[in-house]
C-alpha cells in the first residue's frame, strides 16, 4: 500500500508559484502515446529522475494528455494516487464514475463557483500536481512528492475557487489525524454517496472495433488503456482489479465491497445518465426542456396532481417538488410557466426522493408499519415531505392547487447524514 508521509500542506501561494514556474516548459510538437506497462512498486526517485519526469509530464499536459501526464510521474514513483487521478481525469471505470457523480453534486451545490468545464477543472488539478513535483525536485526533496501532499494540492485548487468543502477528494482525509475538519465536509458525503454511481465510468469495450483507437492490456493484466490514434492521448485507463488492496488512497475513497465495473458495454440507461451529468458539469445548470428524455408516465404522478397533500395519522403533509429539481440538476429559478410541467416530470423521474415519495403516498411500500414510519420520517427530515401547519391545511382545503414552499436541508441533517455514512464505512472496513 502507498505510504503517506506527512509534510507541510501546499498553500495557494506555493501553488501559484509552482504553476508559474512550470508554464515556461516547452512541449515537443509530436509525442507518441505513453506506453503504460502496468503497476510498479512504490519508490522515492532521485531529484533528477523526478525532474525529468516532470518535464515529460508537462509536455504531455501541454498536448492535452492529462492521463499521460499523471502516468509519467507514476513511472518514477509508483504512487497509486497518480493512477487513481489518471482514472478520474479520463472518467474511467469505477473511480471515474464516482468522480463524475462527485463533481455533478458539487456543481449542483455551488454553480456560481463551479464555472469551469469539467475538462478545464481537471487540467488545472493536473497542472498543480506537476507543479508540486517540480518544487520537490528543485528543492532536492523528492520525498515531498507523496500521497498526502498530492491530496492537499488537489484540494488547494478547489479551495482557490471557494469550493474546498465540496471537493469529493475530502473523503480521502477520513482517519488522518489533524485533517478531521477536511473529512467532515459536504464533499466527503458526496464522495461516499457517489459509490452508487460508479457504473457511470467509461469502459474500453465502448471503443472496440473503432479504428480511431488503440486498445492495449498492460503486461500485468490489471489495466486496459485506450489511446486516440490521432491525438496520441489516453482516453481511458481502466483498472480491472479495482479493490481496497491497491493503495491507501483507494482504500479510503471507497467501500471494500464495491465491485469493479466490468469491461462490457454499459446499458443505454447508464450511457444516458453519464451524458446527462457530463453535459451538466461541462456546460450550464439548466437542462433545456426540448432536450428532455422521453418521459415514462408510469414513473411519475399525474399532471393534475403535481403538488400532492396527504394525510398521515391525523396530520397533513405536503410533497416539496423543489427538492426533486435539486436532485435532478434542474435550476428551479429558470423555470417558466410553459416549461415547468415538463421539467417537473423529468426531475420526478430521475429523483430517488421522488420515487420514494410516490411509493409512500400510493401505499405501495414499505410492507410493514414500522418500515413505513421509518421511510416517512427520513423524507420529512430531508424536507421532501413537509408537515403543514393548521393555516396551510385550511388553505389547502380551500384551494384546488396548494402553494409550494422551499424547505432546504438544514445543517443538522447534513451532519447526521455524514456521521451515518462515516459509521457505515468504518464498519464495512472492519469486516473486510
Coordinates of C-alpha atoms in Angstrom, one line a residue:
X1 CA 0.0 0.0 0.0
X2 CA 1.1 3.5 -0.7
X3 CA 2.5 5.2 2.4
X4 CA 1.5 8.6 3.5
X5 CA 4.4 10.9 4.6
X6 CA 3.1 13.9 6.4
X7 CA 4.7 17.1 5.2
X8 CA 3.7 20.7 5.0
X9 CA 0.4 21.2 3.0
X10 CA 0.7 23.2 -0.2
X11 CA -0.9 26.7 0.2
X12 CA -2.3 28.8 -2.6
X13 CA 0.8 30.9 -2.9
X14 CA 3.0 27.9 -3.4
X15 CA 0.5 26.5 -5.8
X16 CA 0.6 29.7 -7.9
X17 CA 4.4 29.8 -7.9
X18 CA 4.6 26.2 -9.0
X19 CA 2.2 26.8 -11.8
X20 CA 4.1 29.9 -13.0
X21 CA 7.4 28.2 -13.0
X22 CA 6.0 25.2 -14.8
X23 CA 4.3 27.2 -17.5
X24 CA 7.7 28.1 -19.1
X25 CA 8.3 24.4 -20.2
X26 CA 8.0 23.7 -23.9
X27 CA 6.5 20.6 -25.3
X28 CA 7.6 18.6 -28.3
X29 CA 5.3 19.1 -31.4
X30 CA 4.8 15.3 -31.6
X31 CA 4.6 13.0 -28.7
X32 CA 3.8 9.3 -29.0
X33 CA 1.3 7.9 -26.6
X34 CA 2.6 6.9 -23.2
X35 CA 3.3 3.2 -23.1
X36 CA 1.8 2.0 -19.8
X37 CA 3.1 -1.4 -18.9
X38 CA 1.3 -1.8 -15.6
X39 CA 1.6 -1.3 -11.8
X40 CA 5.1 -0.9 -10.3
X41 CA 6.3 -0.9 -6.7
X42 CA 6.3 2.4 -4.9
X43 CA 9.7 4.1 -4.6
X44 CA 11.3 7.5 -4.0
X45 CA 13.1 8.7 -7.1
X46 CA 16.1 10.9 -7.1
X47 CA 15.6 14.6 -7.6
X48 CA 17.0 14.3 -11.2
X49 CA 14.6 11.4 -12.1
X50 CA 11.7 13.4 -10.8
X51 CA 12.7 16.5 -12.7
X52 CA 12.9 14.5 -15.9
X53 CA 9.5 13.0 -15.3
X54 CA 8.1 16.5 -14.6
X55 CA 9.4 17.8 -18.0
X56 CA 7.7 14.8 -19.7
X57 CA 4.5 15.2 -17.8
X58 CA 4.4 18.9 -18.6
X59 CA 4.9 18.2 -22.3
X60 CA 2.0 15.7 -22.2
X61 CA -0.3 18.1 -20.4
X62 CA 0.5 20.8 -23.0
X63 CA -0.6 18.3 -25.6
X64 CA -3.9 17.7 -23.8
X65 CA -3.0 14.3 -22.5
X66 CA -4.0 14.6 -18.8
X67 CA -3.8 10.9 -18.0
X68 CA -0.4 10.6 -19.8
X69 CA 0.9 13.4 -17.6
X70 CA 0.0 11.5 -14.4
X71 CA 1.5 8.3 -15.8
X72 CA 4.8 10.0 -16.5
X73 CA 5.0 10.9 -12.8
X74 CA 3.8 7.4 -11.8
X75 CA 6.5 5.8 -13.8
X76 CA 9.2 7.1 -11.4
X77 CA 7.3 6.9 -8.2
X78 CA 4.8 4.0 -8.3
X79 CA 2.4 6.2 -6.4
X80 CA -1.1 4.7 -6.6
X81 CA -2.6 8.1 -6.1
X82 CA -1.4 9.1 -9.5
X83 CA -3.1 6.0 -11.1
X84 CA -6.3 7.0 -9.3
X85 CA -6.2 10.5 -10.7
X86 CA -5.4 9.2 -14.2
X87 CA -8.7 7.3 -14.0
X88 CA -10.5 10.3 -12.6
X89 CA -9.3 12.7 -15.4
X90 CA -10.5 10.2 -18.1
X91 CA -13.7 9.4 -16.3
X92 CA -12.7 5.7 -16.4
X93 CA -14.2 2.7 -14.6
X94 CA -15.5 2.8 -11.0
X95 CA -13.2 5.7 -9.9
X96 CA -14.1 7.8 -12.9
X97 CA -17.8 7.2 -12.5
X98 CA -17.6 8.2 -8.8
X99 CA -15.7 11.3 -9.7
X100 CA -18.2 12.3 -12.3
X101 CA -21.0 12.0 -9.7
X102 CA -19.0 13.9 -7.1
X103 CA -18.4 16.8 -9.5
X104 CA -22.0 16.7 -10.6
X105 CA -23.1 17.1 -6.9
X106 CA -20.6 19.9 -6.3
X107 CA -21.8 21.9 -9.3
X108 CA -25.4 21.5 -8.3
X109 CA -24.5 22.8 -4.8
X110 CA -22.2 25.7 -6.0
X111 CA -23.0 26.6 -9.6
X112 CA -21.8 30.2 -9.1
X113 CA -18.3 28.9 -8.0
X114 CA -18.1 25.9 -10.3
X115 CA -17.7 27.9 -13.5
X116 CA -15.1 25.9 -15.4
X117 CA -15.9 22.9 -17.5
X118 CA -15.0 19.5 -16.0
X119 CA -12.1 19.2 -18.5
X120 CA -10.8 22.6 -17.6
X121 CA -11.0 21.9 -13.9
X122 CA -9.2 18.6 -14.4
X123 CA -6.5 20.3 -16.4
X124 CA -5.9 22.8 -13.5
X125 CA -5.5 20.0 -11.0
X126 CA -3.2 18.1 -13.2
X127 CA -1.1 21.2 -13.7
X128 CA -0.9 21.8 -9.9
X129 CA 0.3 18.2 -9.3
X130 CA 3.0 18.7 -11.8
X131 CA 4.0 21.9 -10.1
X132 CA 4.2 20.1 -6.8
X133 CA 6.5 17.6 -8.3
X134 CA 8.7 20.3 -9.8
X135 CA 9.0 22.0 -6.5
X136 CA 10.0 18.8 -4.8
X137 CA 12.7 18.1 -7.5
X138 CA 14.0 21.7 -7.4
X139 CA 14.4 21.6 -3.7
X140 CA 16.2 18.3 -3.8
X141 CA 13.4 16.7 -1.6
X142 CA 11.6 14.3 -3.9
X143 CA 10.1 12.6 -0.8
X144 CA 7.9 15.6 -0.5
X145 CA 6.1 14.5 -3.6
X146 CA 3.9 12.0 -1.8
X147 CA 0.2 11.0 -1.5
X148 CA -0.5 13.4 1.3
X149 CA 0.9 16.4 -0.5
X150 CA -0.8 15.4 -3.7
X151 CA -4.2 15.2 -1.9
X152 CA -3.6 18.7 -0.4
X153 CA -2.6 20.1 -3.8
X154 CA -5.8 18.8 -5.4
X155 CA -7.8 20.3 -2.6
X156 CA -6.0 23.6 -2.9
X157 CA -7.3 24.0 -6.5
X158 CA -10.8 23.5 -5.3
X159 CA -10.2 25.9 -2.3
X160 CA -8.9 28.6 -4.7
X161 CA -12.4 28.7 -6.2
X162 CA -14.2 28.8 -2.9
X163 CA -15.2 25.2 -3.1
X164 CA -12.8 23.4 -0.7
X165 CA -15.6 21.9 1.4
X166 CA -17.2 20.5 -1.8
X167 CA -14.1 18.7 -3.0
X168 CA -15.1 15.0 -3.4
X169 CA -11.5 14.0 -2.5
X170 CA -12.1 15.3 1.0
X171 CA -13.2 11.7 1.8
X172 CA -9.6 10.6 1.4
X173 CA -8.8 12.6 4.6
X174 CA -11.0 10.4 6.8
X175 CA -8.9 8.9 9.5
X176 CA -5.9 11.2 9.1
X177 CA -5.1 13.0 12.4
X178 CA -5.2 16.7 12.1
X179 CA -7.4 16.7 8.9
X180 CA -10.7 15.9 10.6
X181 CA -12.1 19.3 9.5
X182 CA -11.5 18.4 5.9
X183 CA -13.0 15.0 6.2
X184 CA -16.2 16.3 7.8
X185 CA -17.5 18.2 4.8
X186 CA -20.2 18.0 2.1
X187 CA -17.5 16.8 -0.4
X188 CA -16.9 13.7 1.7
X189 CA -20.6 13.0 1.9
X190 CA -20.9 13.3 -1.8
X191 CA -17.9 11.0 -2.4
X192 CA -19.5 8.3 -0.2
X193 CA -22.9 8.7 -1.9
X194 CA -21.1 8.6 -5.3
X195 CA -20.3 5.0 -4.8
X196 CA -23.8 4.2 -6.1
X197 CA -22.9 5.9 -9.4
X198 CA -19.6 4.0 -10.0
X199 CA -21.1 2.3 -13.1
X200 CA -21.1 5.6 -14.9
X201 CA -17.4 5.3 -15.7
X202 CA -16.1 4.7 -19.3
X203 CA -15.1 1.2 -20.4
X204 CA -12.6 0.1 -23.0
X205 CA -15.3 -2.0 -24.7
X206 CA -17.1 1.2 -25.8
X207 CA -14.1 1.8 -28.1
X208 CA -13.8 -1.7 -29.6
X209 CA -13.8 -2.1 -33.3
X210 CA -13.2 1.6 -33.8
X211 CA -10.0 2.1 -35.9
X212 CA -9.5 5.5 -34.4
X213 CA -8.5 4.0 -31.1
X214 CA -5.8 1.5 -29.9
X215 CA -6.7 -0.7 -27.0
X216 CA -4.0 -2.4 -25.0
X217 CA -3.8 -4.5 -21.9
X218 CA -0.9 -4.0 -19.5
X219 CA 1.7 -6.7 -19.1
X220 CA 0.4 -7.4 -15.5
X221 CA -3.1 -7.9 -16.9
X222 CA -4.5 -5.3 -14.5
X223 CA -5.1 -2.3 -16.7
X224 CA -6.6 -1.6 -20.1
X225 CA -5.7 1.7 -21.9
X226 CA -7.5 3.3 -24.8
X227 CA -5.4 5.6 -26.9
X228 CA -6.7 8.0 -29.5
X229 CA -4.5 7.3 -32.6
X230 CA -4.9 10.8 -34.0
X231 CA -4.1 12.8 -30.8
X232 CA -2.0 10.2 -29.0
X233 CA -3.9 10.9 -25.9
X234 CA -5.0 8.3 -23.4
X235 CA -8.8 8.3 -23.4
X236 CA -9.4 5.6 -20.9
X237 CA -7.4 4.0 -18.1
X238 CA -9.4 1.0 -16.9
X239 CA -8.4 -0.8 -13.7
X240 CA -9.6 -4.4 -13.8
X241 CA -8.6 -5.1 -10.2
X242 CA -10.1 -2.2 -8.5
X243 CA -10.4 -3.0 -4.8
X244 CA -9.0 -1.9 -1.5
X245 CA -5.7 -3.7 -1.8
X246 CA -4.3 -1.3 -4.4
X247 CA -3.2 1.7 -2.3
X248 CA -4.2 3.6 0.8
X249 CA -5.8 6.4 -1.3
X250 CA -8.2 4.0 -2.9
X251 CA -8.8 2.2 0.4
X252 CA -10.1 5.5 1.9
X253 CA -12.1 6.5 -1.1
X254 CA -14.4 3.6 -1.4
X255 CA -16.0 0.8 0.5
X256 CA -14.1 -2.5 0.2
X257 CA -17.2 -4.3 -1.2
X258 CA -17.5 -2.0 -4.2
X259 CA -17.3 -4.2 -7.2
X260 CA -15.2 -3.4 -10.2
X261 CA -17.1 -2.2 -13.2
X262 CA -16.9 -5.0 -15.8
X263 CA -15.4 -4.2 -19.2
X264 CA -18.6 -4.6 -21.2
X265 CA -20.7 -2.1 -23.0
X266 CA -22.8 -0.1 -20.5
X267 CA -26.6 -0.1 -20.7
X268 CA -28.4 2.6 -22.6
X269 CA -29.6 3.9 -19.2
X270 CA -26.0 4.3 -17.9
X271 CA -24.9 6.0 -21.1
X272 CA -27.8 8.4 -20.9
X273 CA -27.2 9.2 -17.2
X274 CA -23.4 9.7 -17.8
X275 CA -24.1 12.0 -20.7
X276 CA -26.6 14.0 -18.7
X277 CA -24.2 14.5 -15.8
X278 CA -21.3 15.1 -18.1
X279 CA -23.2 17.7 -20.0
X280 CA -24.3 19.3 -16.8
X281 CA -20.8 19.7 -15.4
X282 CA -19.3 20.7 -18.8
X283 CA -21.9 23.3 -19.6
X284 CA -24.7 25.2 -17.8
X285 CA -27.0 24.4 -14.9
X286 CA -30.3 24.4 -16.7
X287 CA -31.5 21.2 -18.6
X288 CA -33.3 22.5 -21.8
X289 CA -36.8 21.2 -21.8
X290 CA -36.7 20.4 -25.5
X291 CA -33.8 18.0 -24.8
X292 CA -35.5 16.1 -22.0
X293 CA -35.5 12.3 -22.5
X294 CA -38.7 10.5 -23.3
X295 CA -41.0 10.7 -20.2
X296 CA -42.3 7.4 -18.8
X297 CA -45.8 8.2 -17.2
X298 CA -45.6 5.1 -15.1
X299 CA -42.8 6.6 -13.0
X300 CA -44.5 9.9 -12.2
X301 CA -47.6 11.4 -10.7
X302 CA -50.5 12.6 -12.9
X303 CA -50.0 16.2 -14.1
X304 CA -53.3 17.1 -12.4
X305 CA -51.8 16.2 -9.0
X306 CA -48.3 17.9 -9.2
X307 CA -48.4 19.2 -5.7
X308 CA -49.9 16.5 -3.5
X309 CA -51.0 17.0 0.0
X310 CA -51.9 13.9 2.0
X311 CA -53.0 12.8 5.5
X312 CA -50.9 10.6 7.8
X313 CA -52.1 9.6 11.3
X314 CA -54.4 12.6 11.5
X315 CA -51.9 15.2 10.3
X316 CA -51.4 16.8 6.8
X317 CA -48.2 16.7 4.8
X318 CA -47.1 18.1 1.5
X319 CA -44.6 16.9 -1.1
X320 CA -42.0 19.5 -1.8
X321 CA -41.2 19.2 -5.5
X322 CA -38.3 21.7 -5.4
X323 CA -36.2 19.1 -3.6
X324 CA -36.7 17.0 -6.7
X325 CA -35.4 19.7 -9.0
X326 CA -32.2 20.0 -7.0
X327 CA -31.5 16.2 -7.2
X328 CA -32.1 16.1 -10.9
X329 CA -29.9 19.1 -11.7
X330 CA -32.6 21.4 -13.0
X331 CA -32.4 25.0 -11.9
X332 CA -35.8 25.9 -10.3
X333 CA -35.2 29.6 -10.7
X334 CA -35.1 29.3 -14.5
X335 CA -38.5 27.6 -14.7
X336 CA -41.3 29.3 -16.6
X337 CA -45.0 28.6 -16.7
X338 CA -44.6 26.9 -20.0
X339 CA -41.7 24.6 -19.3
X340 CA -42.4 23.8 -15.6
X341 CA -44.6 20.7 -16.2
X342 CA -42.1 19.0 -18.5
X343 CA -39.1 19.8 -16.3
X344 CA -41.0 18.6 -13.2
X345 CA -41.8 15.3 -14.8
X346 CA -38.1 15.0 -15.8
X347 CA -37.0 15.7 -12.2
X348 CA -39.5 13.4 -10.7
X349 CA -38.5 10.5 -13.0
X350 CA -34.8 10.9 -12.2
X351 CA -35.0 11.6 -8.4
X352 CA -34.8 8.8 -5.9
X353 CA -36.6 11.0 -3.4
X354 CA -39.4 11.4 -6.0
X355 CA -39.8 7.6 -6.3
X356 CA -39.7 7.1 -2.6
X357 CA -42.5 9.8 -2.1
X358 CA -44.6 8.3 -4.9
X359 CA -44.4 4.8 -3.5
X360 CA -45.0 6.1 0.1
X361 CA -48.1 8.1 -0.8
X362 CA -49.6 5.5 -3.1
X363 CA -49.2 2.8 -0.3
X364 CA -47.0 0.5 -2.5
X365 CA -44.2 0.4 0.1
X366 CA -43.0 -0.3 2.6
X367 CA -44.6 -3.6 3.6
X368 CA -44.8 -3.0 7.4
X369 CA -46.0 -0.2 9.6
X370 CA -42.5 0.3 11.2
X371 CA -40.8 0.4 7.8
X372 CA -43.5 2.8 6.6
X373 CA -42.8 5.1 9.6
X374 CA -39.0 4.9 9.1
X375 CA -39.2 5.9 5.4
X376 CA -41.7 8.6 6.1
X377 CA -39.5 10.1 8.9
X378 CA -36.5 10.1 6.6
X379 CA -38.4 12.0 3.9
X380 CA -39.7 14.5 6.4
X381 CA -36.2 15.1 7.7
X382 CA -34.9 15.8 4.2
X383 CA -37.8 18.2 3.6
X384 CA -39.0 16.2 0.7
X385 CA -42.2 15.8 2.7
X386 CA -43.2 18.8 4.9
X387 CA -45.7 18.8 7.7
X388 CA -48.3 21.5 7.2
X389 CA -49.3 24.0 9.9
X390 CA -53.1 24.5 10.6
X391 CA -53.3 27.6 8.4
X392 CA -51.8 25.8 5.4
X393 CA -54.1 22.9 5.9
X394 CA -57.0 25.2 5.8
X395 CA -55.6 26.9 2.7
X396 CA -55.1 23.5 1.0
X397 CA -58.7 22.5 1.8
X398 CA -59.9 25.8 0.3
X399 CA -57.9 25.6 -2.9
X400 CA -57.5 23.2 -5.8
X401 CA -53.8 23.9 -6.1
X402 CA -51.9 24.3 -2.9
X403 CA -48.9 26.6 -2.8
X404 CA -45.4 25.1 -2.8
X405 CA -42.7 26.2 -0.5
X406 CA -38.9 25.6 -0.4
X407 CA -37.5 23.8 2.6
X408 CA -33.7 23.3 2.3
X409 CA -32.0 20.5 4.1
X410 CA -30.6 22.0 7.3
X411 CA -27.1 21.7 8.7
X412 CA -28.2 19.4 11.5
X413 CA -29.4 16.9 8.9
X414 CA -26.2 17.2 6.9
X415 CA -24.1 16.4 10.0
X416 CA -26.4 13.5 10.8
X417 CA -26.1 12.0 7.3
X418 CA -22.3 12.4 7.4
X419 CA -22.0 10.7 10.7
X420 CA -24.1 7.8 9.5
X421 CA -22.1 7.2 6.4
X422 CA -18.8 7.5 8.2
X423 CA -20.0 4.9 10.7
X424 CA -21.2 2.5 7.9
X425 CA -17.8 2.9 6.1
X426 CA -15.9 2.1 9.3
X427 CA -18.0 -1.0 9.9
X428 CA -17.5 -2.2 6.3
X429 CA -13.7 -1.7 6.6
X430 CA -13.5 -3.6 9.9
X431 CA -15.4 -6.6 8.5
X432 CA -13.4 -6.8 5.3

